[in-house]
Short mmCIF file of C-alpha atoms in Angstrom, two decimals:
data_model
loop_
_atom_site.label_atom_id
_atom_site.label_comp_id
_atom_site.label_asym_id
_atom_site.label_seq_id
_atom_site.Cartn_x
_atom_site.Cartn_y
_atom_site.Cartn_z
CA UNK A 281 223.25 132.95 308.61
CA UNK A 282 222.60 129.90 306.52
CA UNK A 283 221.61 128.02 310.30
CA UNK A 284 219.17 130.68 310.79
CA UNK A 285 217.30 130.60 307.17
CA UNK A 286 217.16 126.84 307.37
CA UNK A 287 215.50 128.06 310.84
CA UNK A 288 213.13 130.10 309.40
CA UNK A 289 212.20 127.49 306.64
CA UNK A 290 211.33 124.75 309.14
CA UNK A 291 209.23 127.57 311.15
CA UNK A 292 207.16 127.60 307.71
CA UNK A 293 206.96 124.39 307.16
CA UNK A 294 205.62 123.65 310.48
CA UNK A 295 203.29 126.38 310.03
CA UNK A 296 201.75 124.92 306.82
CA UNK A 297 198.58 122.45 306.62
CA UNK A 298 196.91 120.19 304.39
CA UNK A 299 193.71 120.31 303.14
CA UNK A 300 192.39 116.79 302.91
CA UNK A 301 188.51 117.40 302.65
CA UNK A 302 186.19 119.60 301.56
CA UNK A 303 182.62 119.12 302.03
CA UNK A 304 179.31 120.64 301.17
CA UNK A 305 177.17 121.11 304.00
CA UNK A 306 173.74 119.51 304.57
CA UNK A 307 171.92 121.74 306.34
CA UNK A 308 173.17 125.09 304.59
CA UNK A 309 173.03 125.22 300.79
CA UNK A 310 176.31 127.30 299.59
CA UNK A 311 178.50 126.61 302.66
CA UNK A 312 181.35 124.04 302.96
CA UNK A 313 183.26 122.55 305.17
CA UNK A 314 187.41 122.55 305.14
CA UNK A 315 188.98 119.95 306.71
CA UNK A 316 193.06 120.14 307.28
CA UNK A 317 195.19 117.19 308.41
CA UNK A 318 192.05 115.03 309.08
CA UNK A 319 190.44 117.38 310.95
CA UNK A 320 187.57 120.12 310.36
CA UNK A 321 189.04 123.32 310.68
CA UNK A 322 186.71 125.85 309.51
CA UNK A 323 183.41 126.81 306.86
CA UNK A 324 183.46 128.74 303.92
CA UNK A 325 181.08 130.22 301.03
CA UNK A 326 181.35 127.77 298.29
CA UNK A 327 182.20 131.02 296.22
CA UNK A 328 185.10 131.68 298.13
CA UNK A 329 186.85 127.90 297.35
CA UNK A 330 185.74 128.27 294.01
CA UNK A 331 187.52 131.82 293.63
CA UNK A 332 190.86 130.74 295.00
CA UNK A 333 190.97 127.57 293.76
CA UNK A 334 190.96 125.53 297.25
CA UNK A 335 191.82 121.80 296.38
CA UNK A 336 191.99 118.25 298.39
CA UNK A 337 196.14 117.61 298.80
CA UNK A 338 197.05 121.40 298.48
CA UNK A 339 198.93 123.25 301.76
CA UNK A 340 197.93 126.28 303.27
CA UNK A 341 199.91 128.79 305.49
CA UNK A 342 198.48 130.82 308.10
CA UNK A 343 198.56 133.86 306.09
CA UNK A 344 196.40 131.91 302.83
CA UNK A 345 194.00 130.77 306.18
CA UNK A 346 193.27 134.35 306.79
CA UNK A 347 193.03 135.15 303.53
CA UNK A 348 190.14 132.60 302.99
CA UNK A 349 188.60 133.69 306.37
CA UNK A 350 188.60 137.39 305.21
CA UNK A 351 187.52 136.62 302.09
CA UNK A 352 184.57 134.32 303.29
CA UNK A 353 183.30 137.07 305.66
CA UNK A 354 182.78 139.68 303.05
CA UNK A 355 181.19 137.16 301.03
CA UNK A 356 178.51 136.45 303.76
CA UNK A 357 178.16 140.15 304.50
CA UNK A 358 177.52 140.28 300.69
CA UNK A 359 174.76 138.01 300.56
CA UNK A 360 173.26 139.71 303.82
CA UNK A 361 173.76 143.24 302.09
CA UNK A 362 171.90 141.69 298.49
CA UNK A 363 168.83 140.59 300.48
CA UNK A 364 168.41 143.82 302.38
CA UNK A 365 168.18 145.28 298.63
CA UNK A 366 165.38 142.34 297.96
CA UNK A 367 163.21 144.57 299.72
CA UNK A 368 163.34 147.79 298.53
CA UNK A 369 166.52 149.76 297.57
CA UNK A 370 168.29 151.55 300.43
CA UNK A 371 170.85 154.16 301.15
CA UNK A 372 174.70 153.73 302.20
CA UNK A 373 174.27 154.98 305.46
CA UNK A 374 171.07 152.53 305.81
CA UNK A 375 173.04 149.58 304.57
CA UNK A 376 176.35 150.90 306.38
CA UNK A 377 174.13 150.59 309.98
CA UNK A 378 172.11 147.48 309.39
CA UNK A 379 175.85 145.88 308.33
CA UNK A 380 177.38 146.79 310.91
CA UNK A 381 175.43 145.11 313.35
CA UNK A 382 176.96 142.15 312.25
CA UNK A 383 180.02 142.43 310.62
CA UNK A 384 183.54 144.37 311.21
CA UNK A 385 183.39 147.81 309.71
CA UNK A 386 186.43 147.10 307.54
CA UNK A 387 184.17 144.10 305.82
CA UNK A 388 181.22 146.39 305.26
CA UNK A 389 183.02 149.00 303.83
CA UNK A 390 184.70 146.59 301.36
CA UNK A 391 180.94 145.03 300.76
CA UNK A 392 179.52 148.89 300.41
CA UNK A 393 182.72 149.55 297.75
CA UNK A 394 181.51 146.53 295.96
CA UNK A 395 177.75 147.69 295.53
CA UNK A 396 178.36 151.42 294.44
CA UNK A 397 180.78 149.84 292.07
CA UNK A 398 177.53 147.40 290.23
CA UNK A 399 175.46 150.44 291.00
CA UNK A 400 173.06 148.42 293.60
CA UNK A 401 173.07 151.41 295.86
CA UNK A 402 173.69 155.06 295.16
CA UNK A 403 171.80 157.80 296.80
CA UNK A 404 170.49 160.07 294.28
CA UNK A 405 168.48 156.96 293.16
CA UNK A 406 167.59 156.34 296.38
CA UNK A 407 166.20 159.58 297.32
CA UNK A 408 163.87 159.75 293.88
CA UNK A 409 162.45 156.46 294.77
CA UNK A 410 161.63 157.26 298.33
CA UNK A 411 159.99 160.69 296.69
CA UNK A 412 158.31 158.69 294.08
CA UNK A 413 156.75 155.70 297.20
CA UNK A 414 155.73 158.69 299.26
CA UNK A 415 154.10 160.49 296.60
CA UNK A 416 152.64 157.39 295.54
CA UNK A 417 151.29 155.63 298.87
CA UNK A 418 152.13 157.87 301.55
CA UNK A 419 152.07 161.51 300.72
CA UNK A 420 154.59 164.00 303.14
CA UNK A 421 154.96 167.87 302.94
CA UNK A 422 158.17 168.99 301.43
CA UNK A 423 159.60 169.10 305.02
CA UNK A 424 158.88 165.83 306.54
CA UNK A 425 160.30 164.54 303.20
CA UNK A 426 163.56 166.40 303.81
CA UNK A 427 164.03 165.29 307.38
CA UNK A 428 163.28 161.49 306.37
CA UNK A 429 166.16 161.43 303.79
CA UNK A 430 168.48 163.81 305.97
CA UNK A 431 167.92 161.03 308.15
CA UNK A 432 168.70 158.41 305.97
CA UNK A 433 172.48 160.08 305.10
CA UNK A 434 171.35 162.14 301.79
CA UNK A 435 173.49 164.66 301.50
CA UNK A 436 171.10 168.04 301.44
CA UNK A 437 172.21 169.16 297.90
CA UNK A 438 170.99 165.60 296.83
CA UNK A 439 167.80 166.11 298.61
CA UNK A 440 167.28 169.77 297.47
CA UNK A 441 167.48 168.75 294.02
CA UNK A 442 165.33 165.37 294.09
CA UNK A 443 162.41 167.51 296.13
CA UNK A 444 162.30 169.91 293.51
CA UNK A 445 158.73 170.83 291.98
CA UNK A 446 156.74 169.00 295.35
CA UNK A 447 153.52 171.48 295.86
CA UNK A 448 152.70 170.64 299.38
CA UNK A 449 149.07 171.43 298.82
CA UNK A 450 148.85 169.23 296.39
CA UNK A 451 150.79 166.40 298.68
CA UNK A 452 148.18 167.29 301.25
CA UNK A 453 144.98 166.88 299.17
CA UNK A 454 146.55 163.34 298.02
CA UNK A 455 147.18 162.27 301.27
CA UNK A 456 143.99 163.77 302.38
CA UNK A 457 141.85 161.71 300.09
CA UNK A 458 143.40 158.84 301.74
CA UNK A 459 142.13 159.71 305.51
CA UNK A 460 139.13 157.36 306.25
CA UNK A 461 136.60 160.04 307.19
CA UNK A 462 133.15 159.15 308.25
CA UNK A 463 130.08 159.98 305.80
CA UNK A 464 127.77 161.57 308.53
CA UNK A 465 130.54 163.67 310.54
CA UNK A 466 129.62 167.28 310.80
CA UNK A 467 132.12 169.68 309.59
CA UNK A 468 134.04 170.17 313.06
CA UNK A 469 134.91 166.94 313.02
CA UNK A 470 135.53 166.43 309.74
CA UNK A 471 138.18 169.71 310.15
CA UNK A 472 139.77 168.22 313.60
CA UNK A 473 140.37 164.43 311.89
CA UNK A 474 141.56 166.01 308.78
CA UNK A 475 144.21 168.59 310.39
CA UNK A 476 145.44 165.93 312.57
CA UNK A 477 146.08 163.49 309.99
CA UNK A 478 147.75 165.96 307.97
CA UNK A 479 149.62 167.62 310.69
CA UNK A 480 151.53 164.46 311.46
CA UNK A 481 152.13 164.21 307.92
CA UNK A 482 154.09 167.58 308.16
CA UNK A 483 152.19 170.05 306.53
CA UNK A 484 151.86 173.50 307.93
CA UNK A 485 148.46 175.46 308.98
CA UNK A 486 147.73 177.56 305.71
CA UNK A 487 148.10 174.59 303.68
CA UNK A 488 145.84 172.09 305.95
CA UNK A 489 143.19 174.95 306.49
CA UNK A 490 143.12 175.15 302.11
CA UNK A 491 142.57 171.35 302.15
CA UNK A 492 140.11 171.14 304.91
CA UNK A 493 137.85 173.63 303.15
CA UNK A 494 138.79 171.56 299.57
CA UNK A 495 137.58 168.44 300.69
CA UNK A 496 134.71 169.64 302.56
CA UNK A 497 133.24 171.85 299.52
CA UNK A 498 134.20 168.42 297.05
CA UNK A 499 132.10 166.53 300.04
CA UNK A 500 129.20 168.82 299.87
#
């Protein structure tokens, strides 16, 4: 027995490096470079050596090198996930697919668990601000709106109660008054540009007849 632990203590020992650099890269601001034995070995977020307290003369087992590995992946996928949300917020299942592209699931879930933790994404918000930009700059009929979040992973209860109060004629004569329509057109083709524009916005016949005849009697 004692032959076999000093067995297994020599296996560690072997198993165990020194870390005799660590340098900050030149040509990416953040990342550094770990050098064991003499030797580069592998990069990591600066945040990562900083977090577990990497140090010049300390050893590492192969166990602590995954460790930092791990932990330096879900950093970058961090930093990926933070400027996707530069742009304009976005749901889980948005960020969950874009990740995932690029990173194990595992990571992205631990990166997602991070976010809805600091509130940086979280659906309900999500869905009122895409409401709020389509109202704004893009108006949609009630349904179009629906399928566009469904589509984004918004559960429908979410969606049901974030759509709540849209008038689609209303949404329709917004978006209508945003249609580039020529000055001289006669009425049939003012009606056939208007209803097309405003049927691939997703509003239904009643409601794009009502706005036709709107705009044309506001015109007149």
């Amino acid at each position: 027995m004692k032959a076999g632990g000093e067995f297994s203590s020599l296996l560690v020992f072997f198993s165990m490096d020194t870390v005799t650099g660590i340098e900050e890269q030149k040509r990416r601001s953040g990342r550094v470079n770990v050098f064991l034995s003499g030797s580069f070995a592998f990069s990591l977020e600066r945040g990562v050596v900083l977090e577990h307290g990497l140090s010049t003369g300390q050893t590492l087992t192969q166990a602590q090198m995954d460790e930092l590995l791990r932990a330096d992946g879900v950093e970058k996928c961090l930093k990926a996930a933070l400027r996707l949300l530069s742009y304009r917020p976005r749901s889980v299942l948005e960020m969950r697919e874009r990740l995932c592209r690029k990173y194990a699931r595992e990571t992205v879930d631990a990166v997602l668990l991070q976010l809805e933790e600091r509130n940086y994404v979280d659906d309900v918000a999500f869905a009122q601000f895409w409401r709020e930009s389509r109202e704004s700059f893009n108006p949609r009929s009630r349904r179009m709106l629906t399928a566009e979040l469904r589509r984004k992973g918004i559960r429908m209860d979410v969606v049901s109660d974030v759509l709540e109060g849209i008038d689609d004629e209303e949404s329709a004569y917004n978006a209508a008054k945003k249609c580039r329509r020529g000055t001289e057109e006669d009425y049939e083709k003012f009606r056939n540009k208007l209803a097309a524009f405003l049927g691939r916005r997703g509003f239904d016949y009643d409601v794009i007849k009502a706005t036709v005849e709107r705009l044309w009697q506001e015109r007149g």
